[in-house]
Short mmCIF file of C-alpha atoms and ligand atoms in Angstrom, two decimals:
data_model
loop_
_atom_site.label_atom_id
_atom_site.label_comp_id
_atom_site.label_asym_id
_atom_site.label_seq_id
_atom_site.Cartn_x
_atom_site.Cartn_y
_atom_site.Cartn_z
CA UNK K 1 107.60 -28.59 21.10
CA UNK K 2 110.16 -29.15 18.27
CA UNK K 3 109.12 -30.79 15.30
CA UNK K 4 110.37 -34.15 14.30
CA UNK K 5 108.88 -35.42 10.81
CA UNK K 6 109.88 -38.96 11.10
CA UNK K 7 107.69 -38.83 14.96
CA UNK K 8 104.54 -37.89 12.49
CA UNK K 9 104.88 -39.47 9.79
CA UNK K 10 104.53 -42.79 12.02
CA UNK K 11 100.75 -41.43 12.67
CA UNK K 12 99.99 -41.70 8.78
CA UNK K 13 99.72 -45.21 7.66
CA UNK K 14 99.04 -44.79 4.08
CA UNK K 15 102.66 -43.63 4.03
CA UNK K 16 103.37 -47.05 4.00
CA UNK K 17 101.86 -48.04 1.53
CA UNK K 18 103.58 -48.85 -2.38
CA UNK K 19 102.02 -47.97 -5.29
CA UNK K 20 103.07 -49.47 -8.72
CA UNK K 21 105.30 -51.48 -6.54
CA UNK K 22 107.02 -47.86 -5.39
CA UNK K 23 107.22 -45.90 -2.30
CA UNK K 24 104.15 -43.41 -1.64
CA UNK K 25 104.89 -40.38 -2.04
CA UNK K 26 102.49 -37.41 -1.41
CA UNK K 27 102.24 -34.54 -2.78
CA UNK K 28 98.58 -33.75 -2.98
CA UNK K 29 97.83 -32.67 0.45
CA UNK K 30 96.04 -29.33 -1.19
CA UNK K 31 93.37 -31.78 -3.01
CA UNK K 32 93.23 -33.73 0.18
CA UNK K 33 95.22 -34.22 3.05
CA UNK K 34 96.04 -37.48 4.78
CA UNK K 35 94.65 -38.33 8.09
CA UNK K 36 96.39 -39.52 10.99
CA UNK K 37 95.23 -42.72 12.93
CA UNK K 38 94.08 -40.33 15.61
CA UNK K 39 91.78 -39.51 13.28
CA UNK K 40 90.70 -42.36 11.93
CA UNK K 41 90.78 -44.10 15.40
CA UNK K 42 88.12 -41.18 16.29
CA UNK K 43 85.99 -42.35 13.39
CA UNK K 44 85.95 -45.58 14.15
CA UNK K 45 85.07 -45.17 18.09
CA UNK K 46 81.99 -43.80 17.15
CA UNK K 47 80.43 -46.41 14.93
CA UNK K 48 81.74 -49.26 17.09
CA UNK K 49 81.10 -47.80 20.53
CA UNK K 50 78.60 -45.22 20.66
CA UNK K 51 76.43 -44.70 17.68
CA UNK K 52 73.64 -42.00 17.95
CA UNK K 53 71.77 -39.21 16.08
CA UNK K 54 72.97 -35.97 18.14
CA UNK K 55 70.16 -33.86 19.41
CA UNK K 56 67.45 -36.35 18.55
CA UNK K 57 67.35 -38.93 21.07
CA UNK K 58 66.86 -38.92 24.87
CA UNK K 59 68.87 -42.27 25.61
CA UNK K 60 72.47 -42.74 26.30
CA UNK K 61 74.29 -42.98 23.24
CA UNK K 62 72.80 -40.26 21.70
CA UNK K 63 73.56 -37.86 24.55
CA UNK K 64 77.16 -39.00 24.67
CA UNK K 65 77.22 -38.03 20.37
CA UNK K 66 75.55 -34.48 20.99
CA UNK K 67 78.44 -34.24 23.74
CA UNK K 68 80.88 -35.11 21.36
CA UNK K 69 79.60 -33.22 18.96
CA UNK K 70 78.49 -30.16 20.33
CA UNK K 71 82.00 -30.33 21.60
CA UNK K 72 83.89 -29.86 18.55
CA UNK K 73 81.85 -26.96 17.93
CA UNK K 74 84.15 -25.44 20.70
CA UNK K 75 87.21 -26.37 19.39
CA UNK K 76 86.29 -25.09 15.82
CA UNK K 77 85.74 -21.60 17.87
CA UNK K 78 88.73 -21.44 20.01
CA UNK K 79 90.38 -22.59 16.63
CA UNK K 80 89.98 -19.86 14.39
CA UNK K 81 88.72 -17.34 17.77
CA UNK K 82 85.41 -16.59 17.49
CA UNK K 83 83.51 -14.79 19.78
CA UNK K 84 80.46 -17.43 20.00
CA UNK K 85 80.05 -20.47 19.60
CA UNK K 86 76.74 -20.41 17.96
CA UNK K 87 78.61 -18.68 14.62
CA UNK K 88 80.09 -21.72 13.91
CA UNK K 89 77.75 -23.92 11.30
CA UNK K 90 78.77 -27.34 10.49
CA UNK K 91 78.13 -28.49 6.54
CA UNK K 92 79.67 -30.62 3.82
CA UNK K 93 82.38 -28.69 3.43
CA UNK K 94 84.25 -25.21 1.87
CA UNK K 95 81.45 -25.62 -1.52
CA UNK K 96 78.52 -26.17 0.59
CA UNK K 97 79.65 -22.94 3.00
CA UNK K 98 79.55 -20.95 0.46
CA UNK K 99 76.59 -21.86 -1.42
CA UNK K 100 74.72 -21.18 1.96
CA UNK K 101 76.04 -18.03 2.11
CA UNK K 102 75.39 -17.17 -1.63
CA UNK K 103 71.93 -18.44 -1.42
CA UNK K 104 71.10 -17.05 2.09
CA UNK K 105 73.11 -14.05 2.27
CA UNK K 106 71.85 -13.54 -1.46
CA UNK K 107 68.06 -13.78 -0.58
CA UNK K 108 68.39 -10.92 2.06
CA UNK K 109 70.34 -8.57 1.09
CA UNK K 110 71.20 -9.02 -2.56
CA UNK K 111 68.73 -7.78 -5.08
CA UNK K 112 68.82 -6.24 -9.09
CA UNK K 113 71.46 -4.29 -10.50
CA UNK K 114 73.49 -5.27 -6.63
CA UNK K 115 77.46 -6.08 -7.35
CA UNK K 116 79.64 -8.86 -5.81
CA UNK K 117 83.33 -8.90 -6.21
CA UNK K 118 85.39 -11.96 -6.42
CA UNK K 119 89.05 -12.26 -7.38
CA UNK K 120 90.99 -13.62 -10.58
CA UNK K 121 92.40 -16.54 -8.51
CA UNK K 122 89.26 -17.98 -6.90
CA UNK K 123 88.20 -21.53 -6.73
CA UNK K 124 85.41 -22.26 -8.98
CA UNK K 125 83.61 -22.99 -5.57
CA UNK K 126 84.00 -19.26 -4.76
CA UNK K 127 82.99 -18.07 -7.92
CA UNK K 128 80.14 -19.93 -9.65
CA UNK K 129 77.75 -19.80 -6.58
CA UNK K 130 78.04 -15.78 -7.11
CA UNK K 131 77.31 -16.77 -10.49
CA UNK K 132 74.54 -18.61 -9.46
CA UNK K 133 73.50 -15.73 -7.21
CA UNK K 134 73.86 -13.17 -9.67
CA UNK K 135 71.61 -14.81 -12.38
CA UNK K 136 69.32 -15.27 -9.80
CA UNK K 137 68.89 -11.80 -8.62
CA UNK K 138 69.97 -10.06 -11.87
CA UNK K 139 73.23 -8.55 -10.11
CA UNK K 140 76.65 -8.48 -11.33
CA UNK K 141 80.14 -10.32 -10.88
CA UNK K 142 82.87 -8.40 -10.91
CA UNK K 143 85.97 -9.63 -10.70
CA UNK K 144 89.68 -7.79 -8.97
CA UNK K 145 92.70 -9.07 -11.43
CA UNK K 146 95.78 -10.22 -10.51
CA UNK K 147 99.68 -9.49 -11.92
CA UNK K 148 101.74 -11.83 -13.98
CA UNK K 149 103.05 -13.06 -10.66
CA UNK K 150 99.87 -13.91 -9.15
CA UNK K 151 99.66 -11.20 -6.65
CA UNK K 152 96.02 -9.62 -6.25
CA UNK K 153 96.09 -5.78 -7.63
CA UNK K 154 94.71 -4.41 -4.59
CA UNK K 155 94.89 -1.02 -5.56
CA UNK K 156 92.01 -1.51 -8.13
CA UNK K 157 89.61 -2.89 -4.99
CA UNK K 158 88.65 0.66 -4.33
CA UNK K 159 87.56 1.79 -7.80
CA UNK K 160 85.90 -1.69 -8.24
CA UNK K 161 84.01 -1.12 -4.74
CA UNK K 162 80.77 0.73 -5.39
CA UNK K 163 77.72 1.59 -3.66
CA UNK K 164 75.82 -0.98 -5.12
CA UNK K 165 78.55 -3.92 -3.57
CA UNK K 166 77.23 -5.84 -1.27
CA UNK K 167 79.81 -8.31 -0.94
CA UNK K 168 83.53 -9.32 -1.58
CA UNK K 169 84.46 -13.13 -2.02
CA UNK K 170 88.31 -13.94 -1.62
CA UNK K 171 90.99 -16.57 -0.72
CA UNK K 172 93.42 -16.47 1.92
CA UNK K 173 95.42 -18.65 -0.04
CA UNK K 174 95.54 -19.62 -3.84
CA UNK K 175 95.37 -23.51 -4.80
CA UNK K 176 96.97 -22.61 -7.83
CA UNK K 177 99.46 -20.17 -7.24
CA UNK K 178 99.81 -20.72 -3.40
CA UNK K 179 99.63 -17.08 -2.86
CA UNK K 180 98.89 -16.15 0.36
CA UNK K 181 96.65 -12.97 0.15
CA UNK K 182 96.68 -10.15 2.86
CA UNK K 183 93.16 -10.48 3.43
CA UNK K 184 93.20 -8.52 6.86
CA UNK K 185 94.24 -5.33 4.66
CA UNK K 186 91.05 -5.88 1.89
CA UNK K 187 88.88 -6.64 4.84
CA UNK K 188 89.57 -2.90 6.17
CA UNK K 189 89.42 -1.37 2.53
CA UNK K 190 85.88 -3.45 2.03
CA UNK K 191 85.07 -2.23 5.35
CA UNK K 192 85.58 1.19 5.13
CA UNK K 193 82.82 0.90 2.37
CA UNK K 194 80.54 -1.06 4.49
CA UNK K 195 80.76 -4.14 2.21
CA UNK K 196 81.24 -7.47 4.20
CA UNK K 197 84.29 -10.12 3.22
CA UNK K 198 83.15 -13.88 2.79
CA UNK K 199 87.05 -15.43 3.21
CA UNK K 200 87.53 -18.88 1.35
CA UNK K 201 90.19 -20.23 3.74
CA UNK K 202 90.23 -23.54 2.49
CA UNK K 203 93.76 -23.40 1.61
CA UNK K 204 94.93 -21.29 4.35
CA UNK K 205 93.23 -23.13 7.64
CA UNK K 206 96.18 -26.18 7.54
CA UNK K 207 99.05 -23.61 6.94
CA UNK K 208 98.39 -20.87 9.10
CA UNK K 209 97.24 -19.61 12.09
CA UNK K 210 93.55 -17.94 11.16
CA UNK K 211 91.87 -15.22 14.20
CA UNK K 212 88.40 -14.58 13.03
CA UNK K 213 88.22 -11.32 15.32
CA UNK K 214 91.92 -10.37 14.32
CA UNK K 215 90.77 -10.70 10.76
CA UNK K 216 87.41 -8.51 11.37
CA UNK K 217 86.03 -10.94 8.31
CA UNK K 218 82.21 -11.38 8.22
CA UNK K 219 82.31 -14.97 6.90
CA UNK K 220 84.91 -17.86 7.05
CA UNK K 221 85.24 -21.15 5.71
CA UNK K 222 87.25 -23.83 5.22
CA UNK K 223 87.04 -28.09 4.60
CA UNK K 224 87.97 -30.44 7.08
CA UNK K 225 89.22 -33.02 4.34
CA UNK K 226 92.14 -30.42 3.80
CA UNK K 227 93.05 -30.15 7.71
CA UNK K 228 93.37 -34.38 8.17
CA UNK K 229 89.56 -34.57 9.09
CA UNK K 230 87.57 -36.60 7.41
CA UNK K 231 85.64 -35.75 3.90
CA UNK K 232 82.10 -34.64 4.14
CA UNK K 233 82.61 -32.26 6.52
CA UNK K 234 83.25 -27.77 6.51
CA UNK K 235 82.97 -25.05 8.98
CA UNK K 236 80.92 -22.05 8.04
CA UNK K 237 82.21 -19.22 10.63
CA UNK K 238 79.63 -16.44 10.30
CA UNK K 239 79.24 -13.07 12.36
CA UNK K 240 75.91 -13.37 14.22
CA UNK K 241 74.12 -10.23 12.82
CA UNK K 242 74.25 -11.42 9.49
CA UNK K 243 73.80 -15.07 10.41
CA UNK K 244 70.28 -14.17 11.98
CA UNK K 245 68.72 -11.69 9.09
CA UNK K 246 70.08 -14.90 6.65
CA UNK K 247 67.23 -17.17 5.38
CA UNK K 248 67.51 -20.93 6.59
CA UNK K 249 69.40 -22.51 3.69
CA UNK K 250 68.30 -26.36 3.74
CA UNK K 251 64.72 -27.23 5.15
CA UNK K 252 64.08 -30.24 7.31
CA UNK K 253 64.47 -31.98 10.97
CA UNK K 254 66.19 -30.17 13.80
CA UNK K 255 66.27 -26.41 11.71
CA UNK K 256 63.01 -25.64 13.13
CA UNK K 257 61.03 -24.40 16.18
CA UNK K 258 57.36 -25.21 15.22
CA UNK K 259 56.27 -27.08 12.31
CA UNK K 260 52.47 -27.02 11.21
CA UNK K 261 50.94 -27.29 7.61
CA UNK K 262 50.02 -23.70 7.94
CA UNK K 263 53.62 -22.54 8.36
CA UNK K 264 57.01 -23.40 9.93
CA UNK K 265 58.71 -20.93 12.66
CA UNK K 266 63.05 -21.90 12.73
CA UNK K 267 64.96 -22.68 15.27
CA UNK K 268 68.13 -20.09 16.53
CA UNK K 269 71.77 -20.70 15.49
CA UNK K 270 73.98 -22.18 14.68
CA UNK K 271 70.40 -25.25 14.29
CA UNK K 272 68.94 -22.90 11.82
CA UNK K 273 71.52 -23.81 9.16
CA UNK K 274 72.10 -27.49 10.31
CA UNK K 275 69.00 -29.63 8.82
CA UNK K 276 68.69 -32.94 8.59
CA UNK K 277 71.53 -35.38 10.19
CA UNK K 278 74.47 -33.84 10.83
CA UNK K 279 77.58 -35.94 9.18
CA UNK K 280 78.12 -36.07 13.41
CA UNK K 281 80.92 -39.25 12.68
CA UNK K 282 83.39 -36.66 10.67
CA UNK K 283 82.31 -33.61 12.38
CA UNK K 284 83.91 -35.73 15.35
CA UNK K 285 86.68 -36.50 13.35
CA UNK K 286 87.13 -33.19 12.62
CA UNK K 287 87.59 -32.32 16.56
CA UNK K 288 90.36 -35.30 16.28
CA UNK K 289 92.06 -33.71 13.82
CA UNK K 290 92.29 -30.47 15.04
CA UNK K 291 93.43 -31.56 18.65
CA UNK K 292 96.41 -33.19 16.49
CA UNK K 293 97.31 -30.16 14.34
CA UNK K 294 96.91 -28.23 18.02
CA UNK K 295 99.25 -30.60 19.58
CA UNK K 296 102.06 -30.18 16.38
CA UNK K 297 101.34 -26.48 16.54
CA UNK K 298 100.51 -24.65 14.25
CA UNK K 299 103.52 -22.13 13.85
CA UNK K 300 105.58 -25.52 14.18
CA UNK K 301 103.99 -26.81 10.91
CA UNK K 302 104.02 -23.34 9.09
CA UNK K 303 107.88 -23.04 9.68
CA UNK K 304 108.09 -26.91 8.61
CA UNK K 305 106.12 -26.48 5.69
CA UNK K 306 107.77 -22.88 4.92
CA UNK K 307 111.15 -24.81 4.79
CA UNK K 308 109.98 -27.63 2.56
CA UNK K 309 108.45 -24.57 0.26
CA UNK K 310 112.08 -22.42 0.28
CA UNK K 311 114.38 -26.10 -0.57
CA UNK K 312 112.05 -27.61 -3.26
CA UNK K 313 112.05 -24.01 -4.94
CA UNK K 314 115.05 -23.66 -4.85
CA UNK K 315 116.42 -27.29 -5.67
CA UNK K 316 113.89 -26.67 -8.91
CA UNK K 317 115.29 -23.87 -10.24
CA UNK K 318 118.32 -25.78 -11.30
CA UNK K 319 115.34 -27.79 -13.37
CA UNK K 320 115.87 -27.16 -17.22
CA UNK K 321 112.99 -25.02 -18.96
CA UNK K 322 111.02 -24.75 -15.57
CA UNK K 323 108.58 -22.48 -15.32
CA UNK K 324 106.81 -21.66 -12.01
CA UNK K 325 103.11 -20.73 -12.12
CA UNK K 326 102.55 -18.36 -9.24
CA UNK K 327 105.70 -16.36 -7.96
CA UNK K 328 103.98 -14.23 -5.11
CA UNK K 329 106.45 -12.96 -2.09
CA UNK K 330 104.44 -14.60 0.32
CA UNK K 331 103.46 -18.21 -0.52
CA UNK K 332 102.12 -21.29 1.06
CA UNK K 333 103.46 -24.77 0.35
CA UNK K 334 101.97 -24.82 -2.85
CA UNK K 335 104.13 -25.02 -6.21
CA UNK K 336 102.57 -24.73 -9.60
CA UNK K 337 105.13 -25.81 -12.65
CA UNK K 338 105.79 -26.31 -16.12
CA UNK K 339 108.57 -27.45 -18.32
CA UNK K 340 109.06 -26.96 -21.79
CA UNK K 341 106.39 -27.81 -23.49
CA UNK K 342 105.80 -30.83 -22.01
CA UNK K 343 101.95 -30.83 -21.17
CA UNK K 344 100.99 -30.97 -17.23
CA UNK K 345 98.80 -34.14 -18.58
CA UNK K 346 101.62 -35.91 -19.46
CA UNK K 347 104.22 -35.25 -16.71
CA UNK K 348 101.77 -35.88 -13.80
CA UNK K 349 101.03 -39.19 -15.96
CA UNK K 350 104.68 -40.39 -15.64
CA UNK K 351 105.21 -38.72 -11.97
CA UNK K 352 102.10 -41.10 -11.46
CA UNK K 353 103.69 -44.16 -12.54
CA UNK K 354 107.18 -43.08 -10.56
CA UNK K 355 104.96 -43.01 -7.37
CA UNK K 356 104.13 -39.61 -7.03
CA UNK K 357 100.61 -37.89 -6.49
CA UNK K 358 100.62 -34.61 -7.69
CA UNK K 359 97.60 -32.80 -9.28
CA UNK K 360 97.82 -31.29 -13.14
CA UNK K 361 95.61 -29.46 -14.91
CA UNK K 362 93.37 -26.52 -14.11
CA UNK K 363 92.41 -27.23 -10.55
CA UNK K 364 89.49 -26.22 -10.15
CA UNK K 365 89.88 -22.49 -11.27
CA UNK K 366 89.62 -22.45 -15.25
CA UNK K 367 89.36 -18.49 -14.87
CA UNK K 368 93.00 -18.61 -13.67
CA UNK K 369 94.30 -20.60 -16.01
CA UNK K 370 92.29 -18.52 -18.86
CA UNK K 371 94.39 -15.10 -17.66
CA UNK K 372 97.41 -16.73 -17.28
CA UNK K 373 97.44 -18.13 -21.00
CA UNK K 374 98.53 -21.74 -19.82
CA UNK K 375 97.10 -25.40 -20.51
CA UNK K 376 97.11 -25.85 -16.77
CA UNK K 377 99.95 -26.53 -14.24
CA UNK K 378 101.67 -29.32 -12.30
CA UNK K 379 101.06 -29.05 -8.67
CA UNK K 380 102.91 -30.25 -5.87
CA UNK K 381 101.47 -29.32 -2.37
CA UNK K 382 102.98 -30.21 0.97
CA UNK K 383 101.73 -31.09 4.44
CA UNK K 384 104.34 -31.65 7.63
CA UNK K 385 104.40 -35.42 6.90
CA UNK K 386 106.69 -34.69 3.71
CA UNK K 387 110.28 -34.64 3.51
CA UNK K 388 113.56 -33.29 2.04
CA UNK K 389 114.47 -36.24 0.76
CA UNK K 390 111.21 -36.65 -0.95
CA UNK K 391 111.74 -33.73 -2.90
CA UNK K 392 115.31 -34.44 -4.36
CA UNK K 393 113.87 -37.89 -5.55
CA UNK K 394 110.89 -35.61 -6.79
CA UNK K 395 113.78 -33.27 -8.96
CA UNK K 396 115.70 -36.75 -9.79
CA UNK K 397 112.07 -37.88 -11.27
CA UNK K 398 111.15 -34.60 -13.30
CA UNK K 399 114.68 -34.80 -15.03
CA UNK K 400 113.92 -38.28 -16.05
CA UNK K 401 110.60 -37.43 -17.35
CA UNK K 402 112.02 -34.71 -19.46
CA UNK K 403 114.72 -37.13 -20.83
CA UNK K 404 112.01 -38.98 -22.34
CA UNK K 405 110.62 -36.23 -24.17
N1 PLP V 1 88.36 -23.15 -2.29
C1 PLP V 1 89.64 -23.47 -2.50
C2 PLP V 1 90.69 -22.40 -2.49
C3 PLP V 1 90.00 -24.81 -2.71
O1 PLP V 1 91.27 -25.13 -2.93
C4 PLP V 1 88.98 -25.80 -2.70
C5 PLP V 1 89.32 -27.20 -2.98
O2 PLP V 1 90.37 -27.54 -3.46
C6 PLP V 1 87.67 -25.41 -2.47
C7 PLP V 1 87.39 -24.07 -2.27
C8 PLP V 1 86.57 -26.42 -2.42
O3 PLP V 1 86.72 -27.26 -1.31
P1 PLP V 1 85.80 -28.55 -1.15
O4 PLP V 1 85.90 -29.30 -2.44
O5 PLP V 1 86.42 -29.27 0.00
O6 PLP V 1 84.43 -28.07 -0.88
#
């Protein structure tokens, strides 16, 4: 199918919509994405036509939402190919995944004097529940650096990789730096040391096409707020072997087998680590939202989005005293920027009052920000729904701003 923006952007409403009397325009996609009314239409079938707690009830309704629900368990699978079903978990989203896996992987196999590696570019949601962890258990952080350009130094991973490492943390793509990482090559290196790879993909799920079994990684996740699903809802993609020696994370209905007051027996996967209600209205948004991004394609939106990434670059270089945060060879849409001195506070302020969303400041990763020496960064992200010609008003808007400094 060839790709025709103006066809999509008709499914996105909010597009519509004027802000400070100006046209939207979006470029925030990495905090959030925008959904499309198949989405939304999704959401809104199931709380005006068939309402029901999934797995708990035996009448009609709640039969037709453990259908629905159980279904998009499937197409989370056959999304990122993983060989069962059952090692997809369904949670709050990319933080709550990993804080599972901190906390569960952590109480079985992580113990005193143990080592976890994360990277220099991580999320702070991929780095302070190893914090968490490793006050917990008295292990250590330790941490694989980047260059000035915001490539990871991979040829430190081996020297950093010790017996005592008993797992390795990492993005596939930076929300800073937009760095795509070649996470398939530190898998093997990790690997060849017996140390599982957790892979934060909660940049990299909307921009590229993700193979769980191609990848070899032992855990994946990624937020379905940043693939046009609703909030409140994540995929945890875990390899069975370690899903089953992991302690239940969260204790309550439908995570259990047998429940007595002398002791509580839990129920198999993936129902182990789903207790209490499942957020079953987004999770089926979710499945809405990834039958749209499978109908687009997702090599049709990388190309899109890799286009949009190689014109705004370029048509920003000719910006006066810019400075781009994050210069890897392979990037996703993501741009990071400063001019001058003008603080990131200040431009996204009067970006903000132009029309634009972009994100400033340290997003999330403070560690980042720290080794690159900065006050933070401006951020534009983009999603298939944005345009050329969204962009040049974009450059025409930065000039301005730096006229008025
Ligand atoms: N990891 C990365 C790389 C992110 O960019 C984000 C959010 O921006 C997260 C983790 C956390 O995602 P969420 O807030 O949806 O849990």
């Amino acid at each position: 199918m060839s790709f025709d923006v103006q066809k999509v952007r008709a499914d996105f409403p909010i597009l519509d919509q004027k802000v400070y009397g100006k046209s939207y325009i979006y470029f925030d996609s990495a905090a959030t994405a925008l959904r499309p009314v198949q989405v939304l239409s999704a959401v809104e079938k199931i709380y005006k036509e068939f309402n029901g707690n999934p797995h708990r009830g035996a009448h009609y309704m709640s039969n037709q939402t453990t259908v629905a629900y159980e279904a998009v368990r499937d197409k989370v699978a056959s999304l990122i190919n993983t060989p069962k079903r059952e090692e997809i978990i369904f949670t709050k989203g990319t933080t709550e995944s990993i804080n599972l896996v901190a906390y569960s992987f952590g109480e079985a196999f992580v113990n005193e004097g143990d080592e976890i590696i994360v990277s220099e570019m991580e999320h702070h949601a991929n780095i302070v529940p190893w914090q968490m962890l490793a006050q917990r258990k008295k292990a250590i952080l330790k941490v694989l650096p980047i260059t000035d350009k915001g490539e990871l130094i991979i040829d430190e991973l081996d020297s950093l990789i010790s017996k005592k490492t008993k797992l390795l943390a990492i993005n596939l793509v930076s929300n800073v730096l937009g760095t795509v990482n070649p996470v398939k090559e530190i898998i093997e290196i990790a690997h060849k040391s017996n140390v599982p790879v957790l892979i934060d993909a909660a940049q990299g799920i909307q921009h590229t096409i993700v193979d769980v079994q191609d990848l070899d990684c032992d855990f994946l996740v990624f937020s379905g707020h940043k693939l046009y699903g609703p909030t409140g809802v994540g995929c945890l993609y875990g390899k069975e072997k370690w899903l089953n020696d992991m302690p239940p994370f969260l204790g309550g209905g439908e995570m259990i087998e047998q429940v007595s007051f002398s002791g509580t027996t839990f129920n198999e996967l993936p129902y182990k680590f789903e207790a209490g209600t499942p957020n079953f209205t987004e999770v089926i948004g979710l499945g809405a939202a990834i039958d749209y991004v499978n109908e687009i394609g997702l090599e049709n939106i990388a190309n899109y989005e890799h286009e949009l990434l190689v014109y705004a670059t370029e048509k920003m270089k000719t910006i006066e005293g810019i400075r781009f945060i994050g210069e890897a060879k392979n990037k996703a849409s993501v741009i990071s920027f400063l001019v001058g001195n003008i603080h990131p506070y200040d431009m996204g302020m009067f970006l903000d009052k132009m029309g634009f969303a972009v994100r400033t400041g340290h997003h999330c990763a403070q560690p980042l920000i720290d080794r690159l020496k900065i006050p933070g960064t401006v951020r534009l992200s983009f999603a298939f729904y944005n345009t050329k010609e969204e962009i040049d008003l974009f450059i025409e808007a930065i000039k301005k701003v730096i006229t008025m400094f």
